[in-house]
Amino acid sequence: MNEFFIFFQTIIPELLQGTRVTLKIAGGALFIGFAVGLPTALIRVYGSPWLQLIVTGYINIFRGTPLLVQLFVVYYGLPDLGLTFSRLTAAYLTLGLNSSAYQAEYFRGAIQSVGEKQMVAARAIGMSRFKAIRYIILPQAFRLVMPSWSNEMISIIKYTAVVFLIAVPDLMGKAKMVSSRYFAPISTYIIVALIYLVIVGLATLILRYVGKRFETPGLESMETATR
Amino acid sequence: MIKFKGVNKWFGKLHVLRDIDLHVSPGEVVVVCGPSGSGKSTLIRCINRLEKFQKGELFVDGTPLHDHSTNLTKLRAEIGFVFQQFHLYPHMTALQNVALAPINVRKMKRADAEALAHEKLARVGLADKADAHPTQLSGGQQQRVAIARGLAMSPKIMLFDEPTSALDPEMIGEVLDVMVKLASEGMTMCVVTHEMGFARQVAHRVIFMDEGSLVETGKPHDFFANPQTDRAAQFISKILTH
Ligand SMILES: Nc1ncnc2c1ncn2[C@@H]1O[C@H](COP(=O)(O)OP(=O)(O)O)[C@@H](O)[C@H]1O
Ligand SMILES: [Mg+2]
């Protein structure tokens, strides 16, 4: 019993260190995904045909290939082209761009379900295209995208686990070290699973709270799309 | 105020407006009617350039719309447009719907714009609905908010595209009342509608369209009592019997 307690005492701090890295990568990836994905979606809907084509290609490449392959290309492949990244940067970049492709699709869906007529109404009263997007289209799209975005957040939190394969000391990476050091894979990975579960649960609750605050009669969220 | 000279428009191969000549004076109320698909919506959507046309000239308050350098945002700010399906912004309250364009297009201070919006909502009889969201309002109330939204820009012209066609019969009256009041205050109005009562009461002129052409125009009483063309006569008997 005492042994068991000491085991916990030593591994928990290490796993929490890894958790911090996992949270950073997930947060960073979701942020990059948003910052790149939203403009990508706007181009996909409102851009010129050429830009739309380029952006569609970008989206399809990231959605059509395994995340792990993308990670290895960025970390092991790009240095051959003279682009070398640290482990952590490669992790942020790969997960961020990957998420941007999915977020772009979710935002595109939301923007399109707001509908062209809202744009016409805004244009008819003298608003510029930019202002119509800013004040009429996006505020509605953000409300509609909440369920899909919430799923994307959950996916990204879980998918960060792949980064241990390029030796980033995230929760999964730490778990691997700890479990081989103490020969206790079962208990370690059960704890790790519980930590992921708690993170996902908390993040979902926070997002649900934000969603509630902006809830608007008549703009109930649309059907959810998932990975 | 509005001057069409030989305006023609095609959607691909479909010739939807044929040699339209039409002159609307300031303060005039013109009702446009005609069978579905005859080009009524397209005609009034040309007036604020929601639709482009390929041939002819169109002046609105002296501004040439056939000239591609015309500043459309500025033009549109001067013209109110009321849609059949209202198209209110669902994420905003009635007040915010009305105040948005004054703030963002006219650069009004928020407080001034909201005061203005309250005033316009009161004018359409919805002073007590300022904080309601569109889905919490009846169709008739939504359409009146849409009218208030247009009026908040102090437009020189108001365009209405079948403003009562999407409404339950018991709500048509409240919207028409607002429009009648507006007409009596001297607003220049083009109204696509089949509401003959409204046309008789306030229209200075009725225009009948068919297959993209302006077939007949006349004073409401004459037009409904003595249509000059068979097509107009047929159309009138149809809307009378339903
Ligand atoms: N965006 C469009 N693209 C192609 N055809 C259109 C479009 N809008 C309207 N039309 C066609 O143009 C004709 C006139 O339409 P419209 O002006 O809406 O008629 P109305 O308002 O009198 O019913 C119809 O045949 C319609 O099908
Ligand atoms: Mg129409």
Coordinates of C-alpha atoms in Angstrom, one line a residue, chain A residues 150 153-154 198-212:
Chain A
S150 CA -16.4 22.1 -29.6
M153 CA -11.4 21.2 -29.6
I154 CA -11.9 17.7 -28.2
V198 CA -10.7 15.6 -17.1
I199 CA -9.2 18.1 -19.6
V200 CA -11.7 17.3 -22.2
G201 CA -14.5 17.5 -19.7
L202 CA -13.4 20.9 -18.3
A203 CA -12.8 22.3 -21.8
T204 CA -16.3 21.2 -22.9
L205 CA -17.9 22.8 -19.8
I206 CA -16.1 26.1 -20.4
L207 CA -17.1 26.1 -24.1
R208 CA -20.7 25.3 -23.2
Y209 CA -20.7 28.2 -20.7
V210 CA -19.4 30.6 -23.4
G211 CA -22.0 29.2 -25.8
K212 CA -24.8 29.8 -23.3

